[in-house]
Short mmCIF file of N, CA, C and O and ligand atoms in Angstrom, two decimals:
data_model
loop_
_atom_site.label_atom_id
_atom_site.label_comp_id
_atom_site.label_asym_id
_atom_site.label_seq_id
_atom_site.Cartn_x
_atom_site.Cartn_y
_atom_site.Cartn_z
N MET A 23 113.16 19.86 -133.37
CA MET A 23 114.29 18.99 -133.03
C MET A 23 115.62 19.67 -133.35
O MET A 23 115.73 20.40 -134.32
N ALA A 24 116.60 19.41 -132.55
CA ALA A 24 117.93 19.98 -132.78
C ALA A 24 118.52 19.41 -134.07
O ALA A 24 118.24 18.26 -134.42
N PRO A 25 119.29 20.22 -134.77
CA PRO A 25 119.90 19.70 -136.00
C PRO A 25 120.84 18.55 -135.70
O PRO A 25 121.49 18.53 -134.66
N LYS A 26 120.88 17.62 -136.63
CA LYS A 26 121.70 16.44 -136.41
C LYS A 26 123.17 16.74 -136.69
O LYS A 26 123.51 17.47 -137.61
N LYS A 27 124.00 16.16 -135.90
CA LYS A 27 125.43 16.27 -136.14
C LYS A 27 125.83 15.44 -137.36
O LYS A 27 126.65 15.83 -138.17
N TYR A 28 125.21 14.27 -137.46
CA TYR A 28 125.51 13.35 -138.56
C TYR A 28 124.38 13.42 -139.57
O TYR A 28 123.27 12.98 -139.28
N LYS A 29 124.66 13.99 -140.73
CA LYS A 29 123.62 14.20 -141.73
C LYS A 29 123.07 12.87 -142.24
O LYS A 29 123.82 11.96 -142.58
N SER A 30 121.73 12.82 -142.31
CA SER A 30 121.07 11.62 -142.82
C SER A 30 121.34 11.43 -144.30
O SER A 30 121.23 10.33 -144.83
N SER A 31 121.66 12.51 -145.00
CA SER A 31 121.74 12.47 -146.47
C SER A 31 123.02 11.83 -146.99
O SER A 31 123.13 11.55 -148.18
N ILE A 32 123.99 11.58 -146.08
CA ILE A 32 125.26 11.00 -146.53
C ILE A 32 125.15 9.48 -146.58
O ILE A 32 124.85 8.84 -145.57
N PRO A 33 125.38 8.87 -147.77
CA PRO A 33 125.36 7.40 -147.82
C PRO A 33 126.52 6.83 -147.01
O PRO A 33 127.66 7.26 -147.18
N ARG A 34 126.19 5.90 -146.12
CA ARG A 34 127.22 5.36 -145.22
C ARG A 34 127.37 3.86 -145.40
O ARG A 34 126.47 3.18 -145.86
N GLN A 35 128.53 3.40 -144.95
CA GLN A 35 128.76 1.95 -144.91
C GLN A 35 128.28 1.45 -143.56
O GLN A 35 128.60 2.03 -142.53
N MET A 36 127.50 0.40 -143.59
CA MET A 36 126.89 -0.10 -142.36
C MET A 36 127.57 -1.36 -141.86
O MET A 36 127.92 -2.24 -142.65
N TYR A 37 127.76 -1.42 -140.54
CA TYR A 37 128.28 -2.63 -139.89
C TYR A 37 127.33 -3.00 -138.76
O TYR A 37 126.80 -2.13 -138.07
N TRP A 38 127.15 -4.28 -138.54
CA TRP A 38 126.46 -4.73 -137.34
C TRP A 38 127.43 -4.76 -136.17
O TRP A 38 128.57 -5.20 -136.33
N SER A 39 126.95 -4.34 -135.02
CA SER A 39 127.80 -4.34 -133.82
C SER A 39 128.34 -5.74 -133.53
O SER A 39 129.48 -5.89 -133.08
N THR A 40 127.54 -6.73 -133.85
CA THR A 40 127.91 -8.11 -133.51
C THR A 40 129.01 -8.66 -134.41
O THR A 40 129.59 -9.70 -134.13
N ASP A 41 129.29 -7.96 -135.53
CA ASP A 41 130.34 -8.41 -136.43
C ASP A 41 131.70 -7.82 -136.08
O ASP A 41 132.70 -8.14 -136.73
N LEU A 42 131.72 -6.94 -135.08
CA LEU A 42 132.96 -6.24 -134.75
C LEU A 42 133.51 -6.71 -133.41
O LEU A 42 132.76 -7.05 -132.51
N LYS A 43 134.83 -6.68 -133.31
CA LYS A 43 135.47 -7.02 -132.03
C LYS A 43 135.15 -5.97 -130.99
O LYS A 43 134.83 -6.27 -129.85
N ASN A 44 135.25 -4.71 -131.41
CA ASN A 44 134.95 -3.60 -130.52
C ASN A 44 133.97 -2.67 -131.23
O ASN A 44 134.35 -1.95 -132.16
N SER A 45 132.72 -2.71 -130.83
CA SER A 45 131.70 -1.94 -131.54
C SER A 45 131.65 -0.48 -131.09
O SER A 45 130.79 0.27 -131.51
N LYS A 46 132.57 -0.08 -130.23
CA LYS A 46 132.62 1.31 -129.79
C LYS A 46 133.49 2.17 -130.70
O LYS A 46 133.45 3.39 -130.63
N ILE A 47 134.34 1.51 -131.51
CA ILE A 47 135.22 2.27 -132.38
C ILE A 47 134.96 1.90 -133.84
O ILE A 47 134.48 0.82 -134.15
N CYS A 48 135.30 2.85 -134.73
CA CYS A 48 135.08 2.67 -136.16
C CYS A 48 135.97 1.55 -136.70
O CYS A 48 137.18 1.55 -136.46
N PRO A 49 135.39 0.59 -137.44
CA PRO A 49 136.19 -0.52 -137.98
C PRO A 49 137.16 -0.07 -139.07
O PRO A 49 138.06 -0.81 -139.45
N LYS A 50 136.97 1.14 -139.58
CA LYS A 50 137.86 1.62 -140.65
C LYS A 50 138.98 2.51 -140.13
O LYS A 50 140.11 2.42 -140.61
N CYS A 51 138.66 3.41 -139.19
CA CYS A 51 139.69 4.39 -138.80
C CYS A 51 139.91 4.42 -137.28
O CYS A 51 140.70 5.24 -136.80
N ASN A 52 139.23 3.56 -136.53
CA ASN A 52 139.43 3.46 -135.08
C ASN A 52 138.98 4.69 -134.28
O ASN A 52 139.34 4.83 -133.12
N SER A 53 138.24 5.59 -134.90
CA SER A 53 137.71 6.73 -134.14
C SER A 53 136.62 6.24 -133.20
O SER A 53 135.93 5.25 -133.46
N LEU A 54 136.46 6.99 -132.10
CA LEU A 54 135.39 6.66 -131.17
C LEU A 54 134.05 7.03 -131.78
O LEU A 54 133.86 8.16 -132.25
N LEU A 55 133.12 6.08 -131.79
CA LEU A 55 131.82 6.31 -132.42
C LEU A 55 130.88 7.07 -131.48
O LEU A 55 131.03 7.02 -130.26
N GLU A 56 129.92 7.76 -132.07
CA GLU A 56 128.94 8.52 -131.29
C GLU A 56 127.54 8.12 -131.74
O GLU A 56 127.27 8.05 -132.94
N ASN A 57 126.66 7.89 -130.77
CA ASN A 57 125.31 7.53 -131.18
C ASN A 57 124.45 8.79 -131.32
O ASN A 57 124.68 9.81 -130.67
N GLU A 58 123.49 8.68 -132.23
CA GLU A 58 122.59 9.79 -132.51
C GLU A 58 121.26 9.22 -132.97
O GLU A 58 121.21 8.16 -133.58
N TYR A 59 120.20 9.96 -132.69
CA TYR A 59 118.87 9.52 -133.09
C TYR A 59 118.69 9.67 -134.60
O TYR A 59 118.90 10.75 -135.14
N HIS A 60 118.30 8.59 -135.26
CA HIS A 60 117.98 8.65 -136.69
C HIS A 60 116.82 7.71 -136.99
O HIS A 60 116.46 6.86 -136.16
N SER A 61 116.26 7.89 -138.18
CA SER A 61 115.19 7.00 -138.63
C SER A 61 115.75 6.03 -139.67
O SER A 61 116.57 6.42 -140.50
N TYR A 62 115.29 4.80 -139.60
CA TYR A 62 115.83 3.75 -140.46
C TYR A 62 114.70 2.99 -141.15
O TYR A 62 113.57 2.94 -140.64
N LEU A 63 115.01 2.42 -142.29
CA LEU A 63 114.06 1.53 -142.93
C LEU A 63 114.50 0.09 -142.67
O LEU A 63 115.55 -0.35 -143.12
N LEU A 64 113.66 -0.58 -141.89
CA LEU A 64 113.90 -1.99 -141.56
C LEU A 64 113.20 -2.87 -142.59
O LEU A 64 112.06 -2.60 -142.96
N LEU A 65 113.89 -3.90 -143.03
CA LEU A 65 113.27 -4.89 -143.90
C LEU A 65 113.20 -6.21 -143.14
O LEU A 65 114.20 -6.66 -142.59
N VAL A 66 112.02 -6.77 -143.11
CA VAL A 66 111.82 -8.02 -142.39
C VAL A 66 111.28 -9.07 -143.34
O VAL A 66 110.26 -8.84 -144.01
N LYS A 67 111.98 -10.18 -143.42
CA LYS A 67 111.52 -11.27 -144.29
C LYS A 67 110.69 -12.23 -143.46
O LYS A 67 111.18 -12.81 -142.50
N THR A 68 109.44 -12.32 -143.83
CA THR A 68 108.57 -13.27 -143.14
C THR A 68 108.41 -14.50 -144.04
O THR A 68 109.01 -14.59 -145.11
N GLU A 69 107.58 -15.43 -143.60
CA GLU A 69 107.39 -16.63 -144.41
C GLU A 69 106.79 -16.28 -145.77
O GLU A 69 107.04 -16.94 -146.77
N LYS A 70 105.98 -15.21 -145.80
CA LYS A 70 105.27 -14.87 -147.04
C LYS A 70 106.04 -13.91 -147.93
O LYS A 70 106.16 -14.11 -149.13
N ASP A 71 106.53 -12.83 -147.35
CA ASP A 71 107.19 -11.84 -148.19
C ASP A 71 108.11 -10.95 -147.34
O ASP A 71 108.37 -11.25 -146.18
N VAL A 72 108.57 -9.87 -147.95
CA VAL A 72 109.42 -8.93 -147.24
C VAL A 72 108.61 -7.68 -146.91
O VAL A 72 108.00 -7.08 -147.78
N GLU A 73 108.58 -7.34 -145.65
CA GLU A 73 107.86 -6.15 -145.23
C GLU A 73 108.86 -5.10 -144.78
O GLU A 73 109.95 -5.41 -144.33
N SER A 74 108.45 -3.84 -144.91
CA SER A 74 109.35 -2.76 -144.49
C SER A 74 108.68 -1.92 -143.40
O SER A 74 107.47 -1.73 -143.41
N PHE A 75 109.49 -1.48 -142.47
CA PHE A 75 109.02 -0.65 -141.37
C PHE A 75 109.99 0.50 -141.18
O PHE A 75 111.19 0.32 -141.34
N MET A 76 109.45 1.64 -140.82
CA MET A 76 110.32 2.74 -140.48
C MET A 76 110.41 2.83 -138.97
O MET A 76 109.39 2.80 -138.28
N VAL A 77 111.62 2.90 -138.46
CA VAL A 77 111.80 3.02 -137.02
C VAL A 77 112.76 4.17 -136.73
O VAL A 77 113.66 4.47 -137.52
N GLY A 78 112.55 4.80 -135.59
CA GLY A 78 113.47 5.83 -135.15
C GLY A 78 114.11 5.40 -133.84
O GLY A 78 113.42 4.95 -132.93
N ASN A 79 115.42 5.51 -133.77
CA ASN A 79 116.09 5.17 -132.50
C ASN A 79 117.50 5.77 -132.46
O ASN A 79 117.98 6.34 -133.44
N ASP A 80 118.13 5.62 -131.31
CA ASP A 80 119.50 6.12 -131.17
C ASP A 80 120.47 4.96 -131.04
O ASP A 80 121.46 5.03 -130.33
N LYS A 81 120.18 3.88 -131.75
CA LYS A 81 121.01 2.69 -131.70
C LYS A 81 121.98 2.61 -132.86
O LYS A 81 122.54 1.55 -133.15
N GLY A 82 122.16 3.72 -133.56
CA GLY A 82 123.17 3.81 -134.61
C GLY A 82 124.35 4.61 -134.09
O GLY A 82 124.17 5.67 -133.48
N TYR A 83 125.56 4.09 -134.31
CA TYR A 83 126.77 4.72 -133.80
C TYR A 83 127.59 5.21 -134.99
O TYR A 83 128.00 4.40 -135.83
N PHE A 84 127.80 6.52 -135.03
CA PHE A 84 128.37 7.16 -136.21
C PHE A 84 129.84 7.50 -135.99
O PHE A 84 130.24 7.92 -134.91
N CYS A 85 130.61 7.36 -137.09
CA CYS A 85 132.01 7.74 -137.04
C CYS A 85 132.14 9.23 -137.37
O CYS A 85 131.61 9.68 -138.38
N PRO A 86 132.84 9.99 -136.52
CA PRO A 86 133.02 11.42 -136.79
C PRO A 86 134.01 11.68 -137.91
O PRO A 86 134.14 12.81 -138.37
N ASN A 87 134.69 10.64 -138.36
CA ASN A 87 135.79 10.80 -139.29
C ASN A 87 135.49 10.27 -140.70
O ASN A 87 136.04 10.75 -141.68
N CYS A 88 134.63 9.25 -140.81
CA CYS A 88 134.33 8.72 -142.13
C CYS A 88 132.87 8.25 -142.18
O CYS A 88 132.19 8.22 -141.17
N ALA A 89 132.42 7.91 -143.38
CA ALA A 89 131.00 7.60 -143.58
C ALA A 89 130.71 6.15 -143.19
O ALA A 89 130.44 5.29 -144.02
N VAL A 90 130.76 5.92 -141.88
CA VAL A 90 130.52 4.59 -141.34
C VAL A 90 129.50 4.71 -140.22
O VAL A 90 129.52 5.66 -139.44
N VAL A 91 128.57 3.75 -140.18
CA VAL A 91 127.67 3.67 -139.04
C VAL A 91 127.62 2.22 -138.56
O VAL A 91 127.61 1.28 -139.37
N VAL A 92 127.67 2.05 -137.25
CA VAL A 92 127.58 0.73 -136.64
C VAL A 92 126.21 0.64 -135.96
O VAL A 92 125.87 1.49 -135.14
N LEU A 93 125.44 -0.37 -136.34
CA LEU A 93 124.11 -0.53 -135.76
C LEU A 93 124.11 -1.62 -134.70
O LEU A 93 124.72 -2.68 -134.89
N ASP A 94 123.45 -1.31 -133.60
CA ASP A 94 123.35 -2.27 -132.50
C ASP A 94 122.36 -3.36 -132.90
O ASP A 94 121.15 -3.17 -132.87
N LYS A 95 122.89 -4.50 -133.28
CA LYS A 95 122.04 -5.55 -133.85
C LYS A 95 121.00 -6.08 -132.86
O LYS A 95 119.87 -6.36 -133.23
N ASP A 96 121.42 -6.21 -131.61
CA ASP A 96 120.48 -6.72 -130.61
C ASP A 96 119.29 -5.78 -130.46
O ASP A 96 118.14 -6.21 -130.37
N GLU A 97 119.57 -4.48 -130.43
CA GLU A 97 118.49 -3.51 -130.24
C GLU A 97 117.57 -3.45 -131.46
O GLU A 97 116.36 -3.32 -131.33
N PHE A 98 118.16 -3.54 -132.66
CA PHE A 98 117.32 -3.56 -133.86
C PHE A 98 116.48 -4.84 -133.90
O PHE A 98 115.33 -4.83 -134.32
N GLY A 99 117.08 -5.92 -133.47
CA GLY A 99 116.35 -7.18 -133.42
C GLY A 99 115.14 -7.09 -132.51
O GLY A 99 114.06 -7.61 -132.80
N LYS A 100 115.34 -6.38 -131.39
CA LYS A 100 114.22 -6.20 -130.46
C LYS A 100 113.09 -5.41 -131.12
O LYS A 100 111.91 -5.68 -130.89
N MET A 101 113.45 -4.44 -131.95
CA MET A 101 112.42 -3.64 -132.62
C MET A 101 111.66 -4.48 -133.63
O MET A 101 110.46 -4.33 -133.81
N VAL A 102 112.37 -5.39 -134.29
CA VAL A 102 111.70 -6.28 -135.23
C VAL A 102 110.68 -7.12 -134.50
O VAL A 102 109.55 -7.31 -134.97
N LEU A 103 111.07 -7.62 -133.33
CA LEU A 103 110.13 -8.44 -132.57
C LEU A 103 108.94 -7.62 -132.08
O LEU A 103 107.89 -8.18 -131.78
N GLY A 104 109.10 -6.29 -132.03
CA GLY A 104 107.97 -5.44 -131.71
C GLY A 104 106.90 -5.47 -132.79
O GLY A 104 105.72 -5.29 -132.52
N PHE A 105 107.33 -5.70 -134.02
CA PHE A 105 106.40 -5.77 -135.14
C PHE A 105 105.97 -7.21 -135.42
O PHE A 105 104.88 -7.48 -135.87
N HIS A 106 106.91 -8.11 -135.20
CA HIS A 106 106.68 -9.50 -135.60
C HIS A 106 107.06 -10.42 -134.45
O HIS A 106 108.20 -10.42 -134.02
N ASP A 107 106.14 -11.19 -134.03
CA ASP A 107 106.45 -12.13 -132.97
C ASP A 107 106.95 -13.44 -133.59
O ASP A 107 106.48 -14.52 -133.28
N VAL A 108 107.88 -13.30 -134.50
CA VAL A 108 108.39 -14.47 -135.22
C VAL A 108 109.90 -14.48 -135.08
O VAL A 108 110.61 -13.72 -135.72
N SER A 109 110.41 -15.31 -134.24
CA SER A 109 111.84 -15.28 -133.96
C SER A 109 112.65 -15.82 -135.12
O SER A 109 113.86 -15.64 -135.17
N SER A 110 112.00 -16.47 -136.09
CA SER A 110 112.75 -17.00 -137.23
C SER A 110 112.84 -15.99 -138.37
O SER A 110 113.43 -16.28 -139.40
N SER A 111 112.27 -14.80 -138.17
CA SER A 111 112.33 -13.78 -139.21
C SER A 111 113.77 -13.36 -139.48
O SER A 111 114.58 -13.28 -138.57
N LYS A 112 114.04 -13.09 -140.73
CA LYS A 112 115.31 -12.48 -141.10
C LYS A 112 115.07 -10.98 -141.24
O LYS A 112 114.03 -10.57 -141.74
N PHE A 113 116.03 -10.21 -140.83
CA PHE A 113 115.84 -8.77 -141.00
C PHE A 113 117.14 -8.10 -141.37
O PHE A 113 118.23 -8.64 -141.18
N THR A 114 117.00 -6.92 -141.93
CA THR A 114 118.15 -6.09 -142.17
C THR A 114 117.70 -4.64 -142.14
O THR A 114 116.52 -4.35 -141.98
N VAL A 115 118.63 -3.74 -142.26
CA VAL A 115 118.32 -2.33 -142.34
C VAL A 115 118.82 -1.83 -143.68
O VAL A 115 119.98 -1.99 -144.02
N ALA A 116 117.91 -1.24 -144.46
CA ALA A 116 118.26 -0.86 -145.83
C ALA A 116 119.03 0.45 -145.87
O ALA A 116 119.86 0.66 -146.75
N GLY A 117 118.73 1.33 -144.93
CA GLY A 117 119.41 2.62 -144.94
C GLY A 117 118.76 3.57 -143.96
O GLY A 117 117.87 3.20 -143.19
N ILE A 118 119.21 4.80 -144.01
CA ILE A 118 118.70 5.84 -143.14
C ILE A 118 117.64 6.63 -143.89
O ILE A 118 117.79 6.91 -145.08
N VAL A 119 116.55 6.95 -143.21
CA VAL A 119 115.50 7.75 -143.82
C VAL A 119 115.79 9.22 -143.53
O VAL A 119 115.90 9.63 -142.38
N ASP A 120 115.93 9.98 -144.60
CA ASP A 120 116.30 11.39 -144.47
C ASP A 120 115.03 12.24 -144.37
O ASP A 120 114.58 12.83 -145.34
N LEU A 121 114.49 12.31 -143.17
CA LEU A 121 113.22 13.01 -142.97
C LEU A 121 113.34 14.50 -143.25
O LEU A 121 112.34 15.17 -143.53
N ASP A 122 114.56 15.03 -143.19
CA ASP A 122 114.74 16.47 -143.41
C ASP A 122 114.42 16.90 -144.84
O ASP A 122 114.19 18.06 -145.10
N THR A 123 114.43 15.94 -145.76
CA THR A 123 114.20 16.29 -147.16
C THR A 123 112.72 16.33 -147.52
O THR A 123 112.36 16.70 -148.63
N ILE A 124 111.87 15.94 -146.59
CA ILE A 124 110.43 15.96 -146.89
C ILE A 124 109.93 17.41 -146.86
O ILE A 124 110.14 18.11 -145.88
N PRO A 125 109.30 17.85 -147.95
CA PRO A 125 108.82 19.23 -147.98
C PRO A 125 107.77 19.50 -146.89
O PRO A 125 107.04 18.59 -146.50
N GLU A 126 107.74 20.73 -146.43
CA GLU A 126 106.83 21.10 -145.34
C GLU A 126 105.39 20.68 -145.61
O GLU A 126 104.70 20.18 -144.74
N ASP A 127 104.94 20.90 -146.84
CA ASP A 127 103.52 20.64 -147.14
C ASP A 127 103.20 19.15 -147.20
O ASP A 127 102.05 18.76 -147.37
N LYS A 128 104.22 18.32 -147.09
CA LYS A 128 103.96 16.87 -147.13
C LYS A 128 104.26 16.20 -145.80
O LYS A 128 104.12 15.00 -145.66
N LYS A 129 104.67 16.99 -144.82
CA LYS A 129 105.07 16.39 -143.55
C LYS A 129 103.94 15.69 -142.83
O LYS A 129 104.16 14.80 -142.03
N ASN A 130 102.72 16.13 -143.12
CA ASN A 130 101.58 15.51 -142.44
C ASN A 130 101.03 14.32 -143.20
O ASN A 130 100.11 13.66 -142.74
N LYS A 131 101.57 14.09 -144.40
CA LYS A 131 101.04 12.99 -145.22
C LYS A 131 101.73 11.69 -144.86
O LYS A 131 102.84 11.67 -144.33
N LEU A 132 101.09 10.63 -145.24
CA LEU A 132 101.63 9.31 -144.97
C LEU A 132 102.85 9.06 -145.85
O LEU A 132 102.81 9.22 -147.06
N LEU A 133 103.95 8.68 -145.22
CA LEU A 133 105.15 8.35 -145.98
C LEU A 133 104.94 7.04 -146.72
O LEU A 133 104.32 6.13 -146.21
N GLY A 134 105.49 6.99 -147.93
CA GLY A 134 105.38 5.76 -148.69
C GLY A 134 104.29 5.81 -149.73
O GLY A 134 104.18 4.94 -150.58
N ASP A 135 103.45 6.89 -149.69
CA ASP A 135 102.47 7.07 -150.75
C ASP A 135 103.19 7.41 -152.05
O ASP A 135 104.34 7.84 -152.04
N ASP A 136 102.44 7.27 -153.16
CA ASP A 136 103.05 7.52 -154.46
C ASP A 136 103.61 8.93 -154.57
O ASP A 136 104.67 9.14 -155.16
N ASP A 137 102.90 9.90 -154.00
CA ASP A 137 103.37 11.28 -154.14
C ASP A 137 104.22 11.72 -152.95
O ASP A 137 104.56 12.88 -152.81
N ASN A 138 104.54 10.78 -152.07
CA ASN A 138 105.37 11.11 -150.92
C ASN A 138 106.25 9.91 -150.56
O ASN A 138 106.09 9.30 -149.51
N PRO A 139 107.18 9.58 -151.47
CA PRO A 139 107.98 8.37 -151.24
C PRO A 139 108.91 8.53 -150.04
O PRO A 139 109.28 9.64 -149.68
N ILE A 140 109.26 7.43 -149.43
CA ILE A 140 110.19 7.45 -148.30
C ILE A 140 111.57 7.87 -148.79
O ILE A 140 112.11 7.25 -149.71
N PRO A 141 112.13 8.95 -148.24
CA PRO A 141 113.45 9.42 -148.70
C PRO A 141 114.58 8.59 -148.13
O PRO A 141 115.28 9.00 -147.20
N LEU A 142 114.73 7.40 -148.69
CA LEU A 142 115.72 6.46 -148.16
C LEU A 142 117.11 6.75 -148.72
O LEU A 142 117.29 6.88 -149.92
N VAL A 143 118.08 6.85 -147.82
CA VAL A 143 119.49 6.94 -148.22
C VAL A 143 120.09 5.57 -147.94
O VAL A 143 120.43 5.24 -146.80
N SER A 144 120.19 4.76 -148.97
CA SER A 144 120.63 3.37 -148.79
C SER A 144 122.08 3.32 -148.32
O SER A 144 122.88 4.17 -148.69
N PHE A 145 122.38 2.29 -147.54
CA PHE A 145 123.76 2.06 -147.16
C PHE A 145 124.55 1.67 -148.41
O PHE A 145 124.02 1.06 -149.33
N THR A 146 125.83 2.06 -148.43
CA THR A 146 126.65 1.78 -149.61
C THR A 146 126.89 0.29 -149.78
O THR A 146 127.12 -0.19 -150.88
N ASN A 147 126.86 -0.42 -148.69
CA ASN A 147 126.97 -1.88 -148.74
C ASN A 147 125.61 -2.45 -148.39
O ASN A 147 125.41 -2.99 -147.32
N TYR A 148 124.65 -2.21 -149.31
CA TYR A 148 123.27 -2.63 -149.05
C TYR A 148 123.24 -4.08 -148.56
O TYR A 148 123.66 -5.00 -149.26
N PRO A 149 122.82 -4.26 -147.33
CA PRO A 149 122.99 -5.58 -146.71
C PRO A 149 121.95 -6.61 -147.16
O PRO A 149 120.84 -6.26 -147.55
N ASN A 150 122.35 -7.83 -147.09
CA ASN A 150 121.43 -8.93 -147.38
C ASN A 150 120.50 -9.17 -146.21
O ASN A 150 120.77 -8.74 -145.09
N LEU A 151 119.43 -9.86 -146.50
CA LEU A 151 118.49 -10.23 -145.44
C LEU A 151 119.04 -11.45 -144.74
O LEU A 151 118.60 -12.56 -144.95
N SER A 152 120.03 -11.21 -143.90
CA SER A 152 120.68 -12.36 -143.29
C SER A 152 120.62 -12.36 -141.77
O SER A 152 120.95 -13.34 -141.14
N GLY A 153 120.21 -11.23 -141.21
CA GLY A 153 120.25 -11.14 -139.75
C GLY A 153 119.16 -11.97 -139.10
O GLY A 153 117.98 -11.77 -139.35
N ASP A 154 119.55 -12.87 -138.27
CA ASP A 154 118.56 -13.65 -137.55
C ASP A 154 118.06 -12.88 -136.35
O ASP A 154 118.84 -12.24 -135.65
N VAL A 155 116.77 -12.93 -136.12
CA VAL A 155 116.20 -12.32 -134.92
C VAL A 155 116.28 -13.34 -133.81
O VAL A 155 115.74 -14.43 -133.91
N ASN A 156 116.98 -12.98 -132.78
CA ASN A 156 117.12 -13.94 -131.68
C ASN A 156 116.21 -13.60 -130.53
O ASN A 156 116.11 -12.49 -130.15
ZN1 ZN B 175 135.79 6.00 -139.22
#
């Protein structure tokens, strides 16, 4: 894979697209955002507990000027429904998974095992489980 322009290892402030007037520009500095493929840790609150899923997509829009990412809430919501056919589920995204930090000899192992934890770079404004799946 081509190297990423936006490093996964940088902790970023996350915004939902639906919370912004214009989700094409950075809410902090007004720069034009750019989307890039990244992996994310989704948290989904079901009736019983909170489950986590790793998803990869290009629905994150990164600011070239500051550590901000805007996530397309509708698209993430669709991914949640891919795992859970429960429209009342609450979901959020905990952060970006920095797959580049996984050592070569562990790349074939299951992520999330005790000896191969998910390299999560949490958002600086770790979001609450408040997003409704519509
Ligand atoms: Zn910015």
